[in-house]
CSV table of C-alpha atoms in Angstrom, one decimal:
chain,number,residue,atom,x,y,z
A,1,UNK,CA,-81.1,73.5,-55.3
A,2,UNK,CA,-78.2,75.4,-54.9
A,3,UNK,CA,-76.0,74.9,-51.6
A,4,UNK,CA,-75.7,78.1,-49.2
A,5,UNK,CA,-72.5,80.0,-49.3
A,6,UNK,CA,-72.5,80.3,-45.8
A,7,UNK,CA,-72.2,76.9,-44.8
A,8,UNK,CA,-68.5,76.7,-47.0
A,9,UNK,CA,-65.5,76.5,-44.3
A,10,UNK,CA,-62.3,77.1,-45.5
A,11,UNK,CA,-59.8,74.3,-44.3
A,12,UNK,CA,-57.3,75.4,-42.1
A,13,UNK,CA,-53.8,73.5,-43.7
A,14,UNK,CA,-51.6,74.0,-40.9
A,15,UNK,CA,-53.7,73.0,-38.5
A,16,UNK,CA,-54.6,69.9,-39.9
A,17,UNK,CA,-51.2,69.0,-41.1
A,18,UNK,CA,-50.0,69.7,-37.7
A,19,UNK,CA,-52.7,66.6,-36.7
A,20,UNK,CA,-51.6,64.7,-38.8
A,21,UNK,CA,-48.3,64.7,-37.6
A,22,UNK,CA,-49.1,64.7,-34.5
A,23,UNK,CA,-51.1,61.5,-34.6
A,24,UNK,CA,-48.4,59.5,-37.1
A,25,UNK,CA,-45.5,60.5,-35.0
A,26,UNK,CA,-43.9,57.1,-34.0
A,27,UNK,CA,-43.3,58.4,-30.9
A,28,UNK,CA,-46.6,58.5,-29.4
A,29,UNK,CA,-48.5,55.6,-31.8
A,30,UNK,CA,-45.2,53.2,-31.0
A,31,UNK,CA,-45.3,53.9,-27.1
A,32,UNK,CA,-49.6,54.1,-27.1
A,33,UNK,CA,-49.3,50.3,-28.5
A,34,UNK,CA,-46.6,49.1,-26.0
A,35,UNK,CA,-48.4,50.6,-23.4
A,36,UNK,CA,-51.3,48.7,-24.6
A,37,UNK,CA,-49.7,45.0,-24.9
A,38,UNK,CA,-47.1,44.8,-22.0
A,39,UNK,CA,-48.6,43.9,-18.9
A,40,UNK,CA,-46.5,43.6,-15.7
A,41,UNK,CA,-47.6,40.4,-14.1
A,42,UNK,CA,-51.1,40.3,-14.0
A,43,UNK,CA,-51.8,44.5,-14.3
A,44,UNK,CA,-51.8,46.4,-17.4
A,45,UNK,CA,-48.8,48.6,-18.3
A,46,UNK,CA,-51.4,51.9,-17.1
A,47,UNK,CA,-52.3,50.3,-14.2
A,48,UNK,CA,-48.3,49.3,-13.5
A,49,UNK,CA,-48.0,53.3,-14.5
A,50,UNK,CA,-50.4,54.7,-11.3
A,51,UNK,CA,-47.5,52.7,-9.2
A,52,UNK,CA,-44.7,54.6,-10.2
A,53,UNK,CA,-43.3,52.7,-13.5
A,54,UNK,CA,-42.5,55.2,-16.3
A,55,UNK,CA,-41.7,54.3,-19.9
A,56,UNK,CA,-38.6,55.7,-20.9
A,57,UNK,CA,-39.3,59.2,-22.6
A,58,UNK,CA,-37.6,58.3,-25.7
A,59,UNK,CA,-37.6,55.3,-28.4
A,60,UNK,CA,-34.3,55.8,-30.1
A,61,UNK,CA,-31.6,52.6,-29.1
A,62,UNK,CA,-29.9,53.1,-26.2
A,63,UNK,CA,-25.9,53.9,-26.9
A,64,UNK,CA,-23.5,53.1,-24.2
A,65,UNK,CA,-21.9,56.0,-22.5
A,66,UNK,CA,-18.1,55.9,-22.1
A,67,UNK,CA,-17.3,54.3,-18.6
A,68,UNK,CA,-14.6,56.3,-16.5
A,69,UNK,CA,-13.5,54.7,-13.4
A,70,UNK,CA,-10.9,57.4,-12.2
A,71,UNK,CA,-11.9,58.7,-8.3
A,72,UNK,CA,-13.4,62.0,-8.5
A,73,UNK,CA,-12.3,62.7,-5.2
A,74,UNK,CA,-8.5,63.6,-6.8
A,75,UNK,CA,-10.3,66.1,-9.4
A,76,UNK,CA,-12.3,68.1,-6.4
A,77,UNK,CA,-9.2,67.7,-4.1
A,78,UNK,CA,-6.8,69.0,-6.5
A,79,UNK,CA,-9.1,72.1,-8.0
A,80,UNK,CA,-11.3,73.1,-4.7
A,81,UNK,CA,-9.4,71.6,-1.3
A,82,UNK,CA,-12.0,72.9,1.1
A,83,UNK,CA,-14.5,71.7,-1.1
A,84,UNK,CA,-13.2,68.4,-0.5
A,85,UNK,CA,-12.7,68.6,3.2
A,86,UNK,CA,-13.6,72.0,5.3
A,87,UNK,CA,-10.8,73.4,6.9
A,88,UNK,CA,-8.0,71.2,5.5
A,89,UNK,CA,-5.8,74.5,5.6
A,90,UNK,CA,-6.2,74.8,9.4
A,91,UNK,CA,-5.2,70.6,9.7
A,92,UNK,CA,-1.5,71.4,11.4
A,93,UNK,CA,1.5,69.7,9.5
A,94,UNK,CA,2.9,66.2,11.2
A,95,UNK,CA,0.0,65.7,12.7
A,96,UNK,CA,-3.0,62.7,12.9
A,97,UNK,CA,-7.0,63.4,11.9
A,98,UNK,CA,-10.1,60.7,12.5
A,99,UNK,CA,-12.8,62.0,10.3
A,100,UNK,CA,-16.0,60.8,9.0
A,101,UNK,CA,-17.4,60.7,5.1
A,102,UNK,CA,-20.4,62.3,3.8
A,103,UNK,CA,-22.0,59.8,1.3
A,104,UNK,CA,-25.1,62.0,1.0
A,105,UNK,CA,-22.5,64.9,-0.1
A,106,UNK,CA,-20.7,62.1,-2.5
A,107,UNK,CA,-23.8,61.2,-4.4
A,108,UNK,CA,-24.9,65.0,-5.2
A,109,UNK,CA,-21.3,65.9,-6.4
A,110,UNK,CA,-21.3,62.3,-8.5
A,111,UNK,CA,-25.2,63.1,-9.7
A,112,UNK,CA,-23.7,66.7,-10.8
A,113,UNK,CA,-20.6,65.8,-12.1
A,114,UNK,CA,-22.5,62.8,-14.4
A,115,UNK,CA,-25.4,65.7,-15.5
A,116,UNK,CA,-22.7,68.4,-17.1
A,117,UNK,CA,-20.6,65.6,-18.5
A,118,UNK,CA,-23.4,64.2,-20.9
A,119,UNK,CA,-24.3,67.9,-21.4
A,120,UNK,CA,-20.6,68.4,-22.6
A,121,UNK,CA,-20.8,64.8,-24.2
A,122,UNK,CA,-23.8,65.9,-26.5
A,123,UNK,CA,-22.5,69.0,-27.2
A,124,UNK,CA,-19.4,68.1,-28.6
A,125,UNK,CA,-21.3,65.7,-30.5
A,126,UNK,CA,-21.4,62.3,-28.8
A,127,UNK,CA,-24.4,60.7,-29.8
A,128,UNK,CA,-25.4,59.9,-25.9
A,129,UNK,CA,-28.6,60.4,-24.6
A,130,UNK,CA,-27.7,61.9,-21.4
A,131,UNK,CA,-29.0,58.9,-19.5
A,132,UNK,CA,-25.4,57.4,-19.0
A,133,UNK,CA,-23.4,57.8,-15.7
A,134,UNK,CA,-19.6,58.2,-17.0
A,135,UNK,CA,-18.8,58.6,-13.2
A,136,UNK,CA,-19.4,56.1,-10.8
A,137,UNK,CA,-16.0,56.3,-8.9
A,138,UNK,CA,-15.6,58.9,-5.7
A,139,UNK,CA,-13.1,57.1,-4.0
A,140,UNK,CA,-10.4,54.1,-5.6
A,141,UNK,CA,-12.2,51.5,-3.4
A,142,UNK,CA,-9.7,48.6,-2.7
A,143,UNK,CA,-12.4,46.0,-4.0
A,144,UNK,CA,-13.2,47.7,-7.2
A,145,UNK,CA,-16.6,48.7,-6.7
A,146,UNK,CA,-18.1,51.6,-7.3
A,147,UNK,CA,-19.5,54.4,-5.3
A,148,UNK,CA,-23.4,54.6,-6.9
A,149,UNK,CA,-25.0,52.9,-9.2
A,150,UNK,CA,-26.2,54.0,-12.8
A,151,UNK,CA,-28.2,56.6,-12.1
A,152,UNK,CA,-30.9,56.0,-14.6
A,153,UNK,CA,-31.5,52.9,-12.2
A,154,UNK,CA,-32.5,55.0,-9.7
A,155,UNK,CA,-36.6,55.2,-8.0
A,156,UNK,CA,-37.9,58.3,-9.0
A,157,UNK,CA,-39.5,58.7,-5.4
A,158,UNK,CA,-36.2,57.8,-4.0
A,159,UNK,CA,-34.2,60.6,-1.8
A,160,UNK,CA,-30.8,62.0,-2.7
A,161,UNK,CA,-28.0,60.0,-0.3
A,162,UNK,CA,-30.0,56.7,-0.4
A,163,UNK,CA,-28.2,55.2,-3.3
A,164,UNK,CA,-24.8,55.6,-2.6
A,165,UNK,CA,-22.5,52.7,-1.2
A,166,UNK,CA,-23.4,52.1,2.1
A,167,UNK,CA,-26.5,54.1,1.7
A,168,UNK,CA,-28.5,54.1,5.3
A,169,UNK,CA,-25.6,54.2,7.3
A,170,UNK,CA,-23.0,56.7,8.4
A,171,UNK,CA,-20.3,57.3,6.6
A,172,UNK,CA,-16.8,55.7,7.0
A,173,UNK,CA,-14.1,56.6,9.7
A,174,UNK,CA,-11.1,58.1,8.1
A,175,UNK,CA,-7.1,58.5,8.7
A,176,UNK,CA,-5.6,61.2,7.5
A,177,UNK,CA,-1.6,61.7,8.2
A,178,UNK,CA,0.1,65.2,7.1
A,179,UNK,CA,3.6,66.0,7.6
A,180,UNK,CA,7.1,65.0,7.2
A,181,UNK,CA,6.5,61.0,7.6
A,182,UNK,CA,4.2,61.1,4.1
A,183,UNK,CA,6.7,62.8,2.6
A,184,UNK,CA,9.9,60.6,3.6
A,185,UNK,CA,7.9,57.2,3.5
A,186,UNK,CA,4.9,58.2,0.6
A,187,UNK,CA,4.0,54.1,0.5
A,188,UNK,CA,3.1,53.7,4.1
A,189,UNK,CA,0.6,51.4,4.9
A,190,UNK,CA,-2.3,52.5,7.1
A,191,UNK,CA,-4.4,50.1,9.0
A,192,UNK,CA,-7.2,49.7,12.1
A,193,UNK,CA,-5.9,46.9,15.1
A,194,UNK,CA,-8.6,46.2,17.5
A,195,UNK,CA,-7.8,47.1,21.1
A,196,UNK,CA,-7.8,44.3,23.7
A,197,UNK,CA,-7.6,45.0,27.3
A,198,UNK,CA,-4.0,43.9,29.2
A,199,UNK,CA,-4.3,45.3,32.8
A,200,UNK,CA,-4.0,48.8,32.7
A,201,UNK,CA,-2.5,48.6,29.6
A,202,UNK,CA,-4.3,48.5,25.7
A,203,UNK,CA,-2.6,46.1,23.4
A,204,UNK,CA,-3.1,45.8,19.5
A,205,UNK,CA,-4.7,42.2,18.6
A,206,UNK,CA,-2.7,40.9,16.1
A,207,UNK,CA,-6.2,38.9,15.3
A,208,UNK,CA,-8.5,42.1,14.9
A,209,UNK,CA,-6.9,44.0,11.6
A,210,UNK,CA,-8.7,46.0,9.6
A,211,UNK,CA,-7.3,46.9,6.2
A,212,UNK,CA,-8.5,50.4,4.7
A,213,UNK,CA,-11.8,49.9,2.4
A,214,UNK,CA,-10.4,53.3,0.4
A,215,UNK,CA,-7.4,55.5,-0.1
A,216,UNK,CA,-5.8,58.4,-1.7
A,217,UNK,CA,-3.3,61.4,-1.3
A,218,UNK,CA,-4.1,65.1,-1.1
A,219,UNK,CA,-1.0,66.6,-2.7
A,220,UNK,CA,2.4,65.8,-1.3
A,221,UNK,CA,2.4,66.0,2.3
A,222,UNK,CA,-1.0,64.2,3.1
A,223,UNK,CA,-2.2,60.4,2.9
A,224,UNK,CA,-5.6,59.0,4.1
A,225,UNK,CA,-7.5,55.6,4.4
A,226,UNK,CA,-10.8,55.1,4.8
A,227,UNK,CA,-12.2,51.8,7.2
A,228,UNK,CA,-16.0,50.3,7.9
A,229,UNK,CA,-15.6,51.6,10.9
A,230,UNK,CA,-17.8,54.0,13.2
A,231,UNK,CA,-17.3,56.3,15.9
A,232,UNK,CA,-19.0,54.0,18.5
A,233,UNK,CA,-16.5,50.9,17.2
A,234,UNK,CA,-13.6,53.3,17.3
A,235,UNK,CA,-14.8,53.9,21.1
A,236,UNK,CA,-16.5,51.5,22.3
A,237,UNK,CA,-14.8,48.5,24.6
A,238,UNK,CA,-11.3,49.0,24.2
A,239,UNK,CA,-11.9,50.6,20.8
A,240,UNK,CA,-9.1,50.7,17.9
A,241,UNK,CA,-5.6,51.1,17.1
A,242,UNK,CA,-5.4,53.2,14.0
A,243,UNK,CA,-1.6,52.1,12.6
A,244,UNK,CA,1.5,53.8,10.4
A,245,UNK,CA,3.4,51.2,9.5
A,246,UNK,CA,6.6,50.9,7.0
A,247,UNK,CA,6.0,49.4,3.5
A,248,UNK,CA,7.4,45.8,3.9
A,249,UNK,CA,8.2,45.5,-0.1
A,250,UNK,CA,10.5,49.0,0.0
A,251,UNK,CA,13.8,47.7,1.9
A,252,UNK,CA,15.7,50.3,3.2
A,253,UNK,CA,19.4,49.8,4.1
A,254,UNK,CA,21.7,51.3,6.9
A,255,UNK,CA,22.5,51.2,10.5
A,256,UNK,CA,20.2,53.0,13.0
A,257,UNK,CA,20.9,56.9,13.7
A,258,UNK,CA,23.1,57.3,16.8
A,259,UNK,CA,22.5,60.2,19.6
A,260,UNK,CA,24.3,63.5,19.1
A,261,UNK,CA,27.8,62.9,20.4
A,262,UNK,CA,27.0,59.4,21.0
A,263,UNK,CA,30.5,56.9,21.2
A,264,UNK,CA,30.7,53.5,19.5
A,265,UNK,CA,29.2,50.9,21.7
A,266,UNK,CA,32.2,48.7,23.3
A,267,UNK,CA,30.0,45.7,22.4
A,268,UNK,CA,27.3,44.5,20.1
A,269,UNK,CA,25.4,41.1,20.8
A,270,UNK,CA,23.0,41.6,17.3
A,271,UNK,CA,23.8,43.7,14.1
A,272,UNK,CA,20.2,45.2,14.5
A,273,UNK,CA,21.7,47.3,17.6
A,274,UNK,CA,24.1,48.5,15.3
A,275,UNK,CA,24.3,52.4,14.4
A,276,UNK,CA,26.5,54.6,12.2
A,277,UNK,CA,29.0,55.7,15.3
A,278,UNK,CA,30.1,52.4,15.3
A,279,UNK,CA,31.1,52.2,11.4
A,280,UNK,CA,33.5,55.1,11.7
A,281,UNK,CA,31.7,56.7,9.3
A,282,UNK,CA,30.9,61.1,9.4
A,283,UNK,CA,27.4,62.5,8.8
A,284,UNK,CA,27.2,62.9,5.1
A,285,UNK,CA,29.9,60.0,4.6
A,286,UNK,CA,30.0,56.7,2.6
A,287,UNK,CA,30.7,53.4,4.2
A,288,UNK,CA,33.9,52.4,3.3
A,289,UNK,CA,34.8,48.6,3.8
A,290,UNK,CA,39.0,48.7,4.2
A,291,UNK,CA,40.0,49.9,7.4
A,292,UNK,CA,36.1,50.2,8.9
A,293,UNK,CA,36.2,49.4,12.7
A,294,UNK,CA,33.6,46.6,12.2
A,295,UNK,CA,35.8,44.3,9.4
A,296,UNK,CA,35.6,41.0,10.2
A,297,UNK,CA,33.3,41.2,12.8
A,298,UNK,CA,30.5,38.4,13.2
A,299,UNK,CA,27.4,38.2,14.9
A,300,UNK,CA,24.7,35.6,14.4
A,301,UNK,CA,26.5,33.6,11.1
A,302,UNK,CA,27.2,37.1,9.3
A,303,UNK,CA,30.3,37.9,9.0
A,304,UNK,CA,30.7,42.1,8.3
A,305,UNK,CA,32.7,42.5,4.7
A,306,UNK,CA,32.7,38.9,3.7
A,307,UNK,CA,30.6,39.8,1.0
A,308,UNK,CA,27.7,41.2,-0.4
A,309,UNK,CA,24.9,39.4,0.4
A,310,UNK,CA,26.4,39.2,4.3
A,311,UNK,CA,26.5,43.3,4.2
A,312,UNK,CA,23.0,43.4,3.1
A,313,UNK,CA,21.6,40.8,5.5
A,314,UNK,CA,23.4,43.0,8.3
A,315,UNK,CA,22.4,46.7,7.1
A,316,UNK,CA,18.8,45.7,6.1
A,317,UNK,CA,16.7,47.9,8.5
A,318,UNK,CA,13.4,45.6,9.7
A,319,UNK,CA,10.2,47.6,9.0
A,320,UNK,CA,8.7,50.3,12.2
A,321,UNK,CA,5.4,50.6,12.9
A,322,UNK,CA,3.5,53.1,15.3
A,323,UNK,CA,0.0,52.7,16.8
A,324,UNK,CA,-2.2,55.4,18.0
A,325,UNK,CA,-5.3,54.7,19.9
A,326,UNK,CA,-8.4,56.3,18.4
A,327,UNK,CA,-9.5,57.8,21.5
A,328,UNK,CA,-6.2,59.2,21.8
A,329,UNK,CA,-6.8,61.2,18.4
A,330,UNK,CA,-10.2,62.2,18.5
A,331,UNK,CA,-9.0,63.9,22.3
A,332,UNK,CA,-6.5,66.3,20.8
């Protein structure tokens, strides 16, 4: 009995072909078949799914994406100042700012620098899978760490500015010095003494210092240090001494600068009091040994010209440090 023409269907290649590819493709058999023998504790991998777990969207091996520790606060800095910190062209020169960090701002600057540079990365051919985080670094923390963690680490469900370091608290308090002093001492050292009441009087306690957490330069003229401090310690009780004080490895050597039209002192009971109207010697001038006014001098063992070592022990100049209350700062 012949078969009804009618009931011939003519098969439809690309559609099936596309099927079958579909249902071979590795990347949906392999990840069906994980999904169906991992379990997570005592759930399934779907049920582990309906709490938030994902499977990572591809199967290829995981390459390692280059690591670059360099601060990203000197790039923004250097190429957008007020980017980096509003108003830094209004901040007067020789002069003392308190301010506060941003981490929520840190993270979305590190989250967008990290996206375009494994854009650029795979583009130029690297064979990344834009899940690395090259940049970790927003500040040169003294303790080596790192301002966020990978990103690809990160909760789905969690909120921008909760995965930064420190995450859940303010940000950190932070010096900044501009002028002339960063200029003629670049390495000074900037540090935070607790305030102790003395009477009337605030003293620094010698037992209280806190060294800077971070620190950097914004161009030539301006130095800051961060501290794990807030507002309310800087404040609070007798509050905090924020400190300038002379690098104690970079020996300088001299005598102290006299008044104008200051006379040599009749006497001298210490070299330290010593200044360059007693050498003899003009502005501008080198100190000559024959025929200075202080040759053969002594005070406290060292004799002046006897020889090097006594010269230096006499003309090194002993480190200064200045102290500025916070409240002070935060008042002007």
């Amino acid at each position: 009995m012949p078969i009804p023409a009618d009931t011939f269907v003519a098969l439809d290649v690309a559609t099936a072909a596309r099927s079958v590819l579909e249902r071979l493709d590795p990347a949906r058999t392999t990840l069906a078949r994980v999904r169906h023998l991992v379990k997570i504790g005592d759930r399934s991998f779907e049920a582990a799914e309906a709490l938030g777990l994902r499977a990572s969207p591809t199967i290829d091996r995981i390459l390692a994406a280059p690591d670059l520790p360099a601060p990203a606060y000197a790039y923004l800095a250097e190429e957008f100042p007020e980017r980096f910190l509003p108003g830094i062209g209004e901040i007067a020169p020789n002069s003392i700012s308190l301010l506060e960090t941003n981490p929520t701002f840190i993270e979305a600057f590190l989250v967008g620098m990290n996206y375009e540079m494994c854009r650029e990365l795979l583009w130029r051919g690297y064979p990344t899978d834009q899940r690395g985080t090259p940049f970790r670094f927003f500040w040169q923390w003294l303790d080596g760490g790192a301002d966020i963690q990978p990103i690809h680490t990160w909760n789905a469900r969690s909120s921008l500015g909760s995965h930064a370091r420190g995450a859940g608290k303010r940000g950190q308090i932070v010096m900044l010095v501009r002028g002339d002093l960063v200029r003629r001492y670049p390495n000074a050292v900037l540090s935070a003494w607790k305030a102790t009441a003395d009477g009337a009087r605030l003293q620094t306690d010698d037992d209280a210092v806190r060294a800077p957490v971070f620190q950097g330069r914004i161009g030539a003229d301006a130095l800051f240090a961060g501290f794990d401090l807030t507002e309310d310690e800087v404040l609070a009780d007798g509050g905090y001494f924020f400190v300038i004080s002379e690098q104690p490895t970079d020996a300088r050597f001299g005598f102290d600068e006299p008044e104008r039209n200051a006379t040599p002192k009749s006497t001298l009971t210490r070299w330290s009091d010593a200044s360059w109207a007693e050498t003899g010697v003009e502005p501008g001038g080198y100190l000559r040994l024959a025929g200075n006014p202080l040759a053969g001098r002594s005070l406290g063992g060292l004799v002046f010209g006897s020889h090097a070592g006594a010269l230096a022990a006499i003309t090194v100049q002993r480190p200064t440090r200045v102290a500025l209350h916070g409240r002070s700062i935060l008042s002007s």
